[in-house]
Coordinates of C-alpha atoms and ligand atoms in Angstrom, one line a residue:
Chain R
M27 CA -86.3 52.9 -76.1
L28 CA -83.7 50.3 -76.3
R29 CA -86.1 47.5 -75.3
E30 CA -88.1 48.1 -78.4
Q31 CA -85.2 47.2 -80.6
F32 CA -85.6 43.6 -79.4
P33 CA -88.4 41.9 -81.3
G34 CA -88.0 38.8 -79.2
L35 CA -89.2 40.6 -76.2
Q36 CA -92.5 41.7 -77.8
Q37 CA -94.3 38.4 -77.5
T38 CA -96.9 36.8 -75.3
V39 CA -96.5 33.4 -73.6
H40 CA -99.7 31.7 -72.3
G41 CA -101.5 34.9 -73.2
K42 CA -99.2 37.0 -70.9
P43 CA -96.5 39.5 -71.9
L44 CA -93.2 37.6 -72.0
V45 CA -91.0 38.4 -69.0
Y46 CA -87.6 37.1 -70.3
L47 CA -85.3 36.5 -67.3
D48 CA -83.2 33.7 -68.8
N49 CA -80.5 35.9 -70.3
A50 CA -77.6 34.0 -68.8
A51 CA -78.7 31.0 -70.9
T52 CA -79.1 33.1 -74.0
A53 CA -79.9 36.7 -74.6
Q54 CA -82.4 38.2 -77.0
R55 CA -81.1 39.9 -80.2
P56 CA -81.7 43.4 -81.4
Q57 CA -83.2 44.0 -84.8
R58 CA -79.9 45.2 -86.2
V59 CA -78.3 41.8 -85.6
L60 CA -81.2 40.1 -87.3
D61 CA -80.9 42.6 -90.2
A62 CA -77.2 42.0 -90.5
I63 CA -77.7 38.2 -90.8
M64 CA -80.5 38.7 -93.4
D65 CA -78.5 41.2 -95.3
Y66 CA -75.7 38.8 -95.7
Y67 CA -77.9 35.9 -96.9
L68 CA -79.9 38.2 -99.2
H69 CA -77.2 40.4 -100.7
H70 CA -73.7 39.1 -100.0
N71 CA -74.2 35.3 -99.8
A72 CA -70.8 33.8 -100.9
N73 CA -67.9 32.0 -99.3
I74 CA -65.2 34.2 -97.8
H75 CA -61.5 34.5 -98.6
R76 CA -62.1 32.3 -101.6
G77 CA -63.3 34.1 -104.6
V78 CA -62.5 37.0 -106.8
H79 CA -66.1 37.7 -107.6
S80 CA -67.9 40.6 -106.1
L81 CA -70.1 38.8 -103.7
S82 CA -67.2 36.9 -102.2
E83 CA -65.3 40.1 -101.8
S84 CA -68.2 41.9 -100.1
A85 CA -68.8 38.9 -97.8
T86 CA -65.2 38.8 -96.9
A87 CA -65.2 42.5 -96.2
L88 CA -68.3 42.2 -93.9
Y89 CA -66.7 39.3 -92.0
E90 CA -63.5 41.1 -91.4
Q91 CA -65.3 44.3 -90.4
A92 CA -67.1 42.2 -87.8
R93 CA -63.7 41.1 -86.5
Q94 CA -62.7 44.7 -86.3
S95 CA -65.8 45.7 -84.4
L96 CA -65.2 42.9 -81.9
A97 CA -61.5 44.0 -81.5
R98 CA -62.8 47.5 -80.6
L99 CA -65.3 46.1 -78.2
L100 CA -62.7 44.1 -76.3
N101 CA -60.0 46.8 -76.9
A102 CA -57.7 44.2 -78.5
P103 CA -54.5 45.6 -79.9
S104 CA -55.4 44.3 -83.4
D105 CA -58.2 42.4 -85.1
K106 CA -55.6 39.7 -85.7
N107 CA -55.8 38.9 -82.0
L108 CA -59.3 37.5 -82.5
I109 CA -60.2 34.0 -83.6
F110 CA -63.8 33.4 -84.6
V111 CA -65.1 30.3 -82.6
R112 CA -68.5 28.8 -82.0
G113 CA -68.7 30.1 -78.5
C114 CA -66.8 29.9 -75.2
T115 CA -66.9 26.2 -75.2
E116 CA -64.8 26.1 -78.3
G117 CA -62.6 28.9 -77.1
V118 CA -61.6 27.0 -74.0
N119 CA -61.1 23.7 -75.8
L120 CA -58.9 25.4 -78.4
V121 CA -56.6 26.9 -75.8
A122 CA -56.5 23.7 -73.8
Q123 CA -55.5 21.6 -76.9
T124 CA -53.2 23.9 -78.6
F125 CA -51.6 26.4 -76.2
V126 CA -51.6 24.4 -73.0
R127 CA -51.2 20.9 -74.3
S128 CA -47.8 21.6 -75.8
R129 CA -46.4 23.0 -72.6
I130 CA -47.7 20.5 -70.0
Q131 CA -46.4 17.3 -68.6
A132 CA -47.5 14.6 -66.1
G133 CA -47.6 16.1 -62.6
D134 CA -48.0 19.7 -63.8
E135 CA -51.0 21.7 -62.5
I136 CA -53.8 23.5 -64.1
L137 CA -55.8 25.9 -61.9
I138 CA -59.5 26.7 -62.3
S139 CA -62.0 27.9 -59.7
H140 CA -65.0 26.5 -57.9
L141 CA -67.3 28.9 -59.9
E142 CA -66.6 27.4 -63.3
H143 CA -69.2 26.4 -65.9
H144 CA -68.8 22.8 -67.0
S145 CA -67.2 24.2 -70.2
N146 CA -64.3 25.5 -68.2
I147 CA -63.9 22.2 -66.2
V148 CA -64.3 19.3 -68.6
P149 CA -61.8 20.5 -71.3
W150 CA -59.2 20.6 -68.6
Q151 CA -60.1 17.2 -67.2
I152 CA -59.7 15.8 -70.7
L153 CA -56.3 17.5 -71.0
C154 CA -55.3 16.1 -67.6
E155 CA -56.3 12.6 -68.8
Q156 CA -54.3 13.0 -71.9
T157 CA -51.2 14.3 -70.2
G158 CA -51.2 13.2 -66.5
A159 CA -51.5 16.8 -65.4
V160 CA -53.5 17.6 -62.2
L161 CA -56.5 19.9 -61.9
K162 CA -56.5 22.3 -58.9
V163 CA -59.5 24.4 -57.8
I164 CA -59.6 27.8 -56.1
P165 CA -62.2 27.4 -53.4
M166 CA -65.2 29.6 -52.7
N167 CA -67.0 30.7 -49.6
D168 CA -70.6 30.6 -48.5
Q169 CA -71.4 33.8 -50.4
G170 CA -70.2 32.3 -53.6
E171 CA -67.0 34.4 -53.7
L172 CA -63.6 33.0 -54.5
Q173 CA -61.2 32.7 -51.5
L174 CA -58.5 34.7 -53.0
D175 CA -56.3 34.5 -49.9
Q176 CA -55.6 31.0 -51.1
L177 CA -54.7 31.9 -54.6
D178 CA -51.1 32.7 -53.9
Q179 CA -50.4 29.2 -52.4
L180 CA -52.4 27.5 -55.2
L181 CA -50.1 29.0 -57.8
T182 CA -47.1 26.7 -57.3
E183 CA -44.0 26.1 -59.3
K184 CA -46.0 23.3 -61.0
T185 CA -48.8 25.5 -62.2
R186 CA -48.7 25.8 -66.0
F187 CA -52.0 27.6 -66.6
M188 CA -55.0 29.2 -64.9
S189 CA -58.4 29.4 -66.4
V190 CA -61.1 31.4 -64.6
V191 CA -64.6 32.7 -65.1
H192 CA -65.1 36.5 -65.1
V193 CA -68.7 36.4 -64.0
S194 CA -70.4 33.3 -62.7
N195 CA -73.5 32.2 -64.7
A196 CA -75.0 30.4 -61.7
L197 CA -74.5 33.0 -58.9
G198 CA -73.6 36.2 -60.7
T199 CA -70.4 36.7 -58.7
I200 CA -68.0 39.1 -60.5
N201 CA -64.5 37.9 -59.9
P202 CA -61.6 40.4 -59.5
V203 CA -59.9 38.9 -62.6
K204 CA -57.5 41.7 -63.1
K205 CA -56.0 41.1 -59.7
M206 CA -56.0 37.3 -60.2
I207 CA -54.2 37.7 -63.5
A208 CA -51.5 39.9 -62.0
M209 CA -51.0 37.3 -59.2
A210 CA -50.7 34.5 -61.8
H211 CA -48.3 36.5 -63.9
D212 CA -46.1 37.1 -60.9
K213 CA -45.6 33.4 -60.9
G214 CA -45.2 33.2 -64.7
V215 CA -48.6 31.5 -65.2
P216 CA -50.6 32.5 -68.3
V217 CA -54.4 33.0 -67.9
L218 CA -57.6 32.4 -69.9
V219 CA -60.7 34.3 -68.8
D220 CA -64.1 32.9 -69.6
G221 CA -66.0 36.0 -70.4
A222 CA -69.3 34.4 -71.4
Q223 CA -71.3 36.3 -68.7
A224 CA -69.1 39.3 -68.4
M225 CA -69.2 40.7 -71.9
P226 CA -73.0 41.2 -72.0
H227 CA -72.8 43.2 -68.8
L228 CA -69.4 44.9 -68.2
P229 CA -66.9 46.9 -70.1
V230 CA -64.1 44.5 -71.0
D231 CA -60.6 45.7 -71.9
V232 CA -58.3 42.8 -72.6
Q233 CA -55.2 45.0 -72.6
D234 CA -56.0 46.5 -69.2
L235 CA -56.7 43.0 -67.8
D236 CA -53.5 41.8 -69.4
C237 CA -55.1 38.4 -69.8
D238 CA -53.4 35.9 -72.2
F239 CA -56.7 34.7 -73.6
Y240 CA -60.3 35.9 -73.2
T241 CA -63.3 34.2 -74.8
V242 CA -66.9 35.2 -75.3
S243 CA -70.1 33.6 -76.6
G244 CA -72.0 35.6 -79.2
H245 CA -75.4 34.4 -78.2
K246 CA -75.0 35.7 -74.6
M247 CA -74.0 39.2 -75.9
Y248 CA -77.1 39.8 -78.0
G249 CA -75.6 38.1 -81.1
P250 CA -76.3 34.9 -83.0
T251 CA -76.0 31.3 -81.5
G252 CA -72.9 29.4 -82.7
S253 CA -70.8 32.5 -82.8
G254 CA -68.0 33.8 -80.5
V255 CA -64.5 35.0 -80.4
L256 CA -61.3 34.0 -78.6
F257 CA -58.8 36.8 -77.9
G258 CA -55.2 35.7 -77.6
K259 CA -52.0 37.6 -77.2
A260 CA -50.1 37.8 -80.5
E261 CA -47.0 35.9 -79.3
H262 CA -49.1 33.0 -78.1
L263 CA -51.2 32.8 -81.2
E264 CA -48.0 32.8 -83.3
A265 CA -46.4 30.0 -81.3
M266 CA -49.5 27.8 -81.1
P267 CA -50.1 24.9 -83.4
P268 CA -53.4 24.9 -85.3
Y269 CA -56.5 23.4 -83.8
H270 CA -58.4 21.9 -86.7
G271 CA -56.9 21.0 -90.0
G272 CA -58.7 21.9 -93.3
G273 CA -59.3 24.6 -95.8
E274 CA -58.6 28.2 -95.1
M275 CA -56.0 27.5 -92.4
I276 CA -53.3 26.7 -94.9
S277 CA -51.1 28.6 -97.3
K278 CA -49.7 25.6 -99.2
V279 CA -50.6 21.9 -99.2
T280 CA -48.8 19.0 -100.9
F281 CA -49.1 15.4 -99.9
E282 CA -45.8 15.6 -98.2
S283 CA -46.4 18.7 -96.0
T284 CA -48.5 21.7 -95.4
V285 CA -47.6 25.3 -94.7
Y286 CA -50.1 26.9 -92.3
N287 CA -51.7 30.2 -93.0
A288 CA -51.0 33.3 -90.8
V289 CA -52.9 34.1 -87.6
P290 CA -55.9 34.2 -87.2
A291 CA -56.7 32.1 -90.3
K292 CA -54.4 29.3 -88.9
F293 CA -57.1 28.6 -86.3
E294 CA -60.2 29.0 -88.6
A295 CA -60.3 25.8 -90.6
G296 CA -63.2 25.3 -93.0
T297 CA -66.1 27.6 -94.0
P298 CA -67.0 29.4 -90.8
H299 CA -70.4 30.6 -89.5
I300 CA -70.2 33.6 -91.8
A301 CA -73.6 35.0 -91.0
G302 CA -72.9 34.4 -87.3
G303 CA -69.7 36.3 -87.4
I304 CA -71.3 39.2 -89.3
G305 CA -74.3 39.2 -86.8
L306 CA -71.9 39.2 -83.9
G307 CA -70.1 42.2 -85.3
A308 CA -73.5 44.0 -85.5
A309 CA -74.1 43.0 -81.8
A310 CA -70.7 44.5 -80.9
E311 CA -71.6 47.7 -82.7
F312 CA -74.9 47.8 -80.9
M313 CA -73.2 47.4 -77.5
M314 CA -70.6 50.1 -78.2
E315 CA -73.3 52.5 -79.4
T316 CA -75.5 51.8 -76.4
G317 CA -72.4 52.2 -74.2
M318 CA -70.9 49.5 -72.1
S319 CA -70.8 51.6 -69.0
Q320 CA -74.5 52.6 -69.5
I321 CA -75.3 48.9 -69.8
A322 CA -73.4 48.2 -66.6
D323 CA -75.1 51.0 -64.7
R324 CA -78.5 49.9 -65.8
D325 CA -77.7 46.3 -64.8
Q326 CA -76.7 47.4 -61.3
Q327 CA -79.9 49.5 -60.9
L328 CA -81.9 46.3 -61.8
R329 CA -79.8 44.2 -59.5
I330 CA -80.4 46.4 -56.5
Y331 CA -84.1 46.6 -57.2
A332 CA -84.5 42.8 -57.8
E333 CA -82.4 41.9 -54.7
Q334 CA -84.8 44.0 -52.6
A335 CA -87.9 42.7 -54.3
L336 CA -86.9 39.0 -54.0
S337 CA -85.9 39.4 -50.4
E338 CA -89.6 40.1 -49.6
V339 CA -90.8 36.7 -50.9
P340 CA -91.4 34.6 -47.8
G341 CA -89.3 31.4 -47.7
L342 CA -87.0 32.5 -50.5
K343 CA -83.4 31.5 -50.0
M344 CA -80.8 33.2 -52.2
V345 CA -77.8 31.1 -53.3
G346 CA -74.8 33.3 -53.9
T347 CA -74.7 36.7 -52.1
A348 CA -71.4 38.1 -53.4
V349 CA -70.8 41.8 -52.8
E350 CA -69.7 42.2 -56.5
K351 CA -72.6 40.7 -58.5
S352 CA -74.2 40.8 -61.9
P353 CA -78.0 40.8 -62.0
V354 CA -78.2 37.0 -61.7
F355 CA -80.4 35.5 -58.9
S356 CA -80.2 31.9 -57.9
F357 CA -82.7 30.9 -55.3
N358 CA -84.9 28.2 -53.8
I359 CA -88.3 28.5 -52.1
D360 CA -89.1 26.3 -49.1
G361 CA -91.4 23.5 -49.9
I362 CA -91.5 23.9 -53.7
H363 CA -89.1 22.3 -56.1
A364 CA -87.4 24.6 -58.6
H365 CA -88.9 22.7 -61.6
D366 CA -92.4 23.2 -60.2
I367 CA -91.7 26.9 -59.8
G368 CA -90.4 27.1 -63.4
T369 CA -93.5 25.5 -64.8
I370 CA -95.9 27.6 -62.8
I371 CA -94.4 30.9 -63.4
D372 CA -94.0 30.1 -67.1
H373 CA -97.8 30.3 -67.1
C374 CA -97.5 33.9 -65.9
G375 CA -95.2 34.6 -68.9
V376 CA -92.0 34.5 -66.8
A377 CA -89.1 32.6 -68.3
I378 CA -86.4 31.5 -65.9
R379 CA -84.0 28.6 -65.8
T380 CA -84.2 25.8 -63.2
G381 CA -81.6 23.1 -62.4
H382 CA -77.9 23.1 -62.0
H383 CA -77.1 25.6 -64.8
C384 CA -74.1 23.5 -66.0
T385 CA -72.3 24.2 -62.7
M386 CA -72.9 21.1 -60.7
P387 CA -69.9 21.6 -58.4
I388 CA -71.3 24.9 -57.2
F389 CA -74.5 23.2 -56.1
Q390 CA -72.6 20.3 -54.6
Y391 CA -70.9 22.9 -52.4
F392 CA -74.3 24.2 -51.2
G393 CA -75.7 20.7 -50.8
L394 CA -78.5 21.5 -53.3
A395 CA -79.7 19.7 -56.5
G396 CA -80.1 23.0 -58.2
S397 CA -82.0 26.3 -58.1
C398 CA -84.3 28.7 -59.9
R399 CA -82.3 31.3 -61.7
A400 CA -83.5 34.6 -62.8
S401 CA -80.9 36.4 -64.9
L402 CA -81.6 40.0 -66.1
A403 CA -80.3 42.1 -68.9
F404 CA -80.3 45.9 -69.3
Y405 CA -83.6 45.7 -71.3
N406 CA -85.5 44.2 -68.4
T407 CA -87.6 46.5 -66.3
E408 CA -88.6 47.0 -62.7
Q409 CA -92.1 46.1 -63.6
E410 CA -90.9 42.7 -64.9
V411 CA -89.2 42.1 -61.6
D412 CA -92.6 42.8 -59.9
V413 CA -94.2 40.3 -62.2
L414 CA -91.6 37.7 -61.2
V415 CA -92.3 38.3 -57.5
E416 CA -96.1 38.1 -58.0
S417 CA -95.7 34.9 -60.0
L418 CA -93.5 33.4 -57.2
L419 CA -96.2 34.3 -54.7
K420 CA -98.7 32.6 -56.9
A421 CA -96.6 29.4 -57.0
K422 CA -96.4 29.5 -53.2
A423 CA -100.1 29.9 -52.9
M424 CA -100.7 26.9 -55.1
F425 CA -98.6 24.7 -52.9
E426 CA -100.0 25.9 -49.6
Chain C
M5 CA -109.7 24.5 -65.1
S6 CA -106.5 25.8 -66.6
D7 CA -103.8 23.3 -67.7
L8 CA -101.7 24.4 -64.9
N9 CA -104.4 23.6 -62.3
K10 CA -104.9 20.3 -64.0
L11 CA -101.2 19.5 -63.7
Y12 CA -101.0 20.5 -60.1
K13 CA -104.4 19.1 -59.2
K14 CA -105.3 18.1 -55.6
T15 CA -104.2 14.4 -56.0
V16 CA -100.7 15.5 -57.1
L17 CA -100.3 18.2 -54.4
E18 CA -101.6 15.8 -51.8
H19 CA -99.2 13.0 -52.7
N20 CA -96.4 15.5 -52.9
R21 CA -97.2 16.7 -49.4
N22 CA -97.8 13.2 -47.9
P23 CA -95.9 10.8 -50.0
R24 CA -96.8 7.2 -49.5
N25 CA -94.1 4.5 -49.0
Y26 CA -91.5 7.2 -48.9
G27 CA -88.0 6.7 -47.4
V28 CA -85.4 3.9 -47.4
P29 CA -87.0 0.7 -46.0
E30 CA -85.2 -1.5 -43.5
S31 CA -84.8 -4.3 -46.1
W32 CA -85.4 -4.9 -49.8
T33 CA -84.5 -7.4 -52.4
H34 CA -84.2 -5.1 -55.4
H35 CA -83.0 -1.5 -55.8
S36 CA -82.4 0.9 -58.6
E37 CA -81.4 4.6 -58.8
G38 CA -83.1 6.7 -61.5
L39 CA -81.3 9.8 -62.6
N40 CA -82.6 12.5 -65.0
A41 CA -79.3 14.1 -65.8
V42 CA -80.9 17.2 -67.5
C43 CA -82.8 18.4 -64.5
G44 CA -80.9 16.5 -61.7
D45 CA -83.9 14.5 -60.5
L46 CA -82.8 11.5 -58.5
V47 CA -85.2 8.7 -57.4
H48 CA -84.3 5.5 -55.6
V49 CA -86.8 2.6 -55.8
Y50 CA -86.6 -0.3 -53.3
L51 CA -88.6 -3.5 -53.9
T52 CA -89.2 -6.6 -51.9
I53 CA -90.1 -9.3 -54.3
S54 CA -91.0 -12.8 -53.2
E55 CA -92.7 -15.5 -55.2
D56 CA -92.9 -13.2 -58.1
C57 CA -95.0 -10.8 -56.1
L58 CA -94.2 -7.1 -55.3
Q59 CA -94.6 -7.4 -51.5
A60 CA -93.3 -3.9 -50.8
V61 CA -92.5 -0.9 -52.9
H62 CA -90.7 2.1 -51.5
Y63 CA -89.0 5.1 -52.9
A64 CA -86.7 7.9 -51.8
G65 CA -85.1 10.9 -53.3
E66 CA -85.6 14.6 -53.7
S67 CA -87.5 15.8 -56.7
C68 CA -90.3 18.0 -58.0
A69 CA -94.0 17.6 -57.1
I70 CA -94.8 15.7 -60.3
S71 CA -92.0 13.2 -59.7
M72 CA -92.9 12.8 -56.0
A73 CA -96.6 12.3 -56.7
S74 CA -95.9 9.9 -59.6
A75 CA -93.6 7.8 -57.4
S76 CA -96.1 7.9 -54.5
L77 CA -99.0 6.9 -56.7
M78 CA -96.8 4.1 -58.3
T79 CA -96.0 2.6 -54.9
E80 CA -99.6 2.4 -53.9
F81 CA -100.7 1.1 -57.3
S82 CA -98.0 -1.6 -57.5
T83 CA -97.8 -3.0 -54.0
G84 CA -99.2 -6.6 -53.9
M85 CA -99.2 -6.9 -57.7
S86 CA -97.4 -9.8 -59.5
V87 CA -94.3 -8.9 -61.4
E88 CA -95.9 -10.1 -64.6
T89 CA -98.9 -7.9 -64.1
W90 CA -96.8 -4.9 -63.2
Q91 CA -94.8 -5.3 -66.4
K92 CA -98.1 -5.3 -68.4
K93 CA -99.2 -2.1 -66.5
F94 CA -95.8 -0.5 -67.2
K95 CA -96.4 -1.0 -70.9
L96 CA -99.8 0.7 -70.6
F97 CA -98.2 3.5 -68.5
K98 CA -95.7 4.2 -71.3
Q99 CA -98.5 4.3 -73.8
L100 CA -100.5 6.7 -71.5
M101 CA -97.4 9.0 -71.2
D102 CA -96.5 8.9 -74.9
K103 CA -96.8 12.6 -76.0
N104 CA -97.6 11.4 -79.5
N105 CA -101.1 10.5 -78.6
D106 CA -104.0 12.2 -76.8
L107 CA -104.9 9.3 -74.5
Q108 CA -106.2 10.7 -71.2
E109 CA -106.8 7.4 -69.6
I110 CA -106.3 3.7 -70.1
G111 CA -108.5 1.1 -68.4
G112 CA -106.6 -0.8 -65.8
L113 CA -104.4 2.1 -64.7
G114 CA -106.8 3.6 -62.2
E115 CA -105.6 6.7 -60.4
I116 CA -102.4 6.6 -62.4
N117 CA -104.4 8.1 -65.2
T118 CA -104.3 11.4 -63.4
L119 CA -100.7 11.8 -64.6
S120 CA -101.7 12.0 -68.2
T121 CA -102.1 15.8 -67.9
V122 CA -98.3 16.1 -67.8
K123 CA -98.3 15.4 -71.5
K124 CA -99.4 19.1 -72.0
F125 CA -96.0 20.0 -70.5
P126 CA -93.5 18.1 -72.6
S127 CA -90.4 19.3 -70.6
R128 CA -91.9 17.7 -67.5
I129 CA -92.9 14.2 -68.8
K130 CA -89.7 12.7 -67.6
S131 CA -90.4 14.0 -64.1
A132 CA -93.4 11.7 -64.1
T133 CA -91.9 8.7 -65.8
L134 CA -88.5 8.5 -64.1
C135 CA -89.6 6.4 -61.1
W136 CA -91.4 3.9 -63.3
Y137 CA -88.2 3.4 -65.3
A138 CA -86.3 3.0 -62.1
M139 CA -88.7 0.4 -60.9
A140 CA -88.6 -1.5 -64.1
A141 CA -84.8 -1.5 -63.8
A142 CA -84.9 -2.6 -60.2
I143 CA -87.0 -5.6 -61.2
D144 CA -84.5 -6.5 -63.9
G145 CA -81.6 -6.2 -61.5
I146 CA -80.2 -3.1 -63.2
P147 CA -78.7 -0.6 -60.6
N148 CA -79.1 2.6 -62.6
A149 CA -81.9 3.9 -64.8
T150 CA -82.7 6.8 -66.9
T151 CA -85.9 7.6 -68.8
E152 CA -85.9 6.5 -72.4
N153 CA -84.3 8.8 -74.9
Ligands
LIG7 C1 -69.8 31.2 -67.7 C2 -70.0 30.4 -68.9 N1 -69.0 29.9 -69.5 C3 -69.1 29.2 -70.7 C4 -70.4 29.0 -71.2 C5 -70.5 28.2 -72.5 O1 -70.8 28.9 -73.5 P1 -71.3 28.3 -74.9 O2 -72.4 27.3 -74.5 O3 -71.9 29.4 -75.6 O4 -70.1 27.7 -75.6 C6 -71.5 29.5 -70.6 C7 -72.8 29.2 -71.2 O5 -73.7 28.8 -70.6 C8 -71.3 30.2 -69.4 O6 -72.4 30.8 -68.8

């Protein structure tokens, strides 16, 4: 059983078996990820790319093997297309400040969507402040789907970049990013895809998508916190200036000038999160062995089951009812505030998130302060969905 | 009684259902907006102060049961009190709600003591304290308030 490989799931909370439905915030990690991290610290602990001694060599090899595993997972043409980052947040900021900043002027436009996480909004607002560029937003409809009939006219001759989320963390909407990328490319606009919530659930093929950049967060794809990768097309990475300055990203330093190292080292200043990168590589191997299409199929089974089960809770209003959806359920229940629900069902062992989920504009659209969000992963079960439903009924009973 | 039932005890549920002094009053002399950015709770406190006395205390906003009940209890508790007395009570309230102690009640806080059970739920303490910080800010003429730290 896959589920048994996740020690974090084998716990009790308030004396009840943990029902972990907060996977969109962070997933649980399989034993082999934990083992890979421990193995590095126990047997290969050394800095990478910096020593001729054996430990440094084996640490470097493990780190670079992890990059190769991630390249295979994303189907990148080469592991040199991948930059290790702390997560999606850093991936977006890196692209904003290196790639986009050097090609944008006052009055130019950057296009994002209404479904973005704050981490794909604020870096662009900062860039707009720095350059006088203007942020434009692809609107959404009442189901929480992007209004793609408006995309063509939003891609103007002033648009310099588009950055869109693949799967919404708040509503679960799966955006047709391949089509959106093709439309942007027709107008010569490069595209970054925020894959934080897509990679844990869907097969991702960056060559098939033809995206210019794709970024993922390790901790959402069963890997360590503080890890992630940014994919970039080779010609972009070559042309981009470095992000941070420091050790590792140079090939020669004098007080007069510095020659930068080759890609991807150019973007990886300082000692990285070595254990994190190695753990993330183990997560990528785990996902490939499990099979991304098996994971996606199981997700959809759970989504259909949970959609039906939740629809039977009286007074429950679902927020976000897209046709193409990941197993993420945002909802409110008449007469009970989300935080009260969160606290009450925690006592039944059920972990969900409550609030605005770092997507305040989405909730502004719906006129809500926030929601309860149950987000599932392939290791969740139908029985756990039943426990969620029972716990919601219990919360309702308390408030009646 | 389980901790959960202590948290959502009758008093809290009843005040949540029938909040006292709820809604924007026709007039006021002092106002402040309390925002808890992490969970999005928003409370407005409206005061009518004359001759250093809290003649009327109202609140509005949408928030969880703990926050609603705390605000409702606060308005009942504070109405008619002198500002100076209220400020002393506020100090006591902060002591009561300090998660670093086990105090379950403090003399002089009356029914407010019922909120001390929230300390068992650290992530919810701010729900209970936000309106008090907003009221203290309103008295000081500060338009926006958050809970400390
Ligand atoms: C859609 C989406 N994008 C970006 C992020 C940011 O990821 P991280 O916090 O790992 O940098 C998240 C995480 O919540 C997310 O759900």
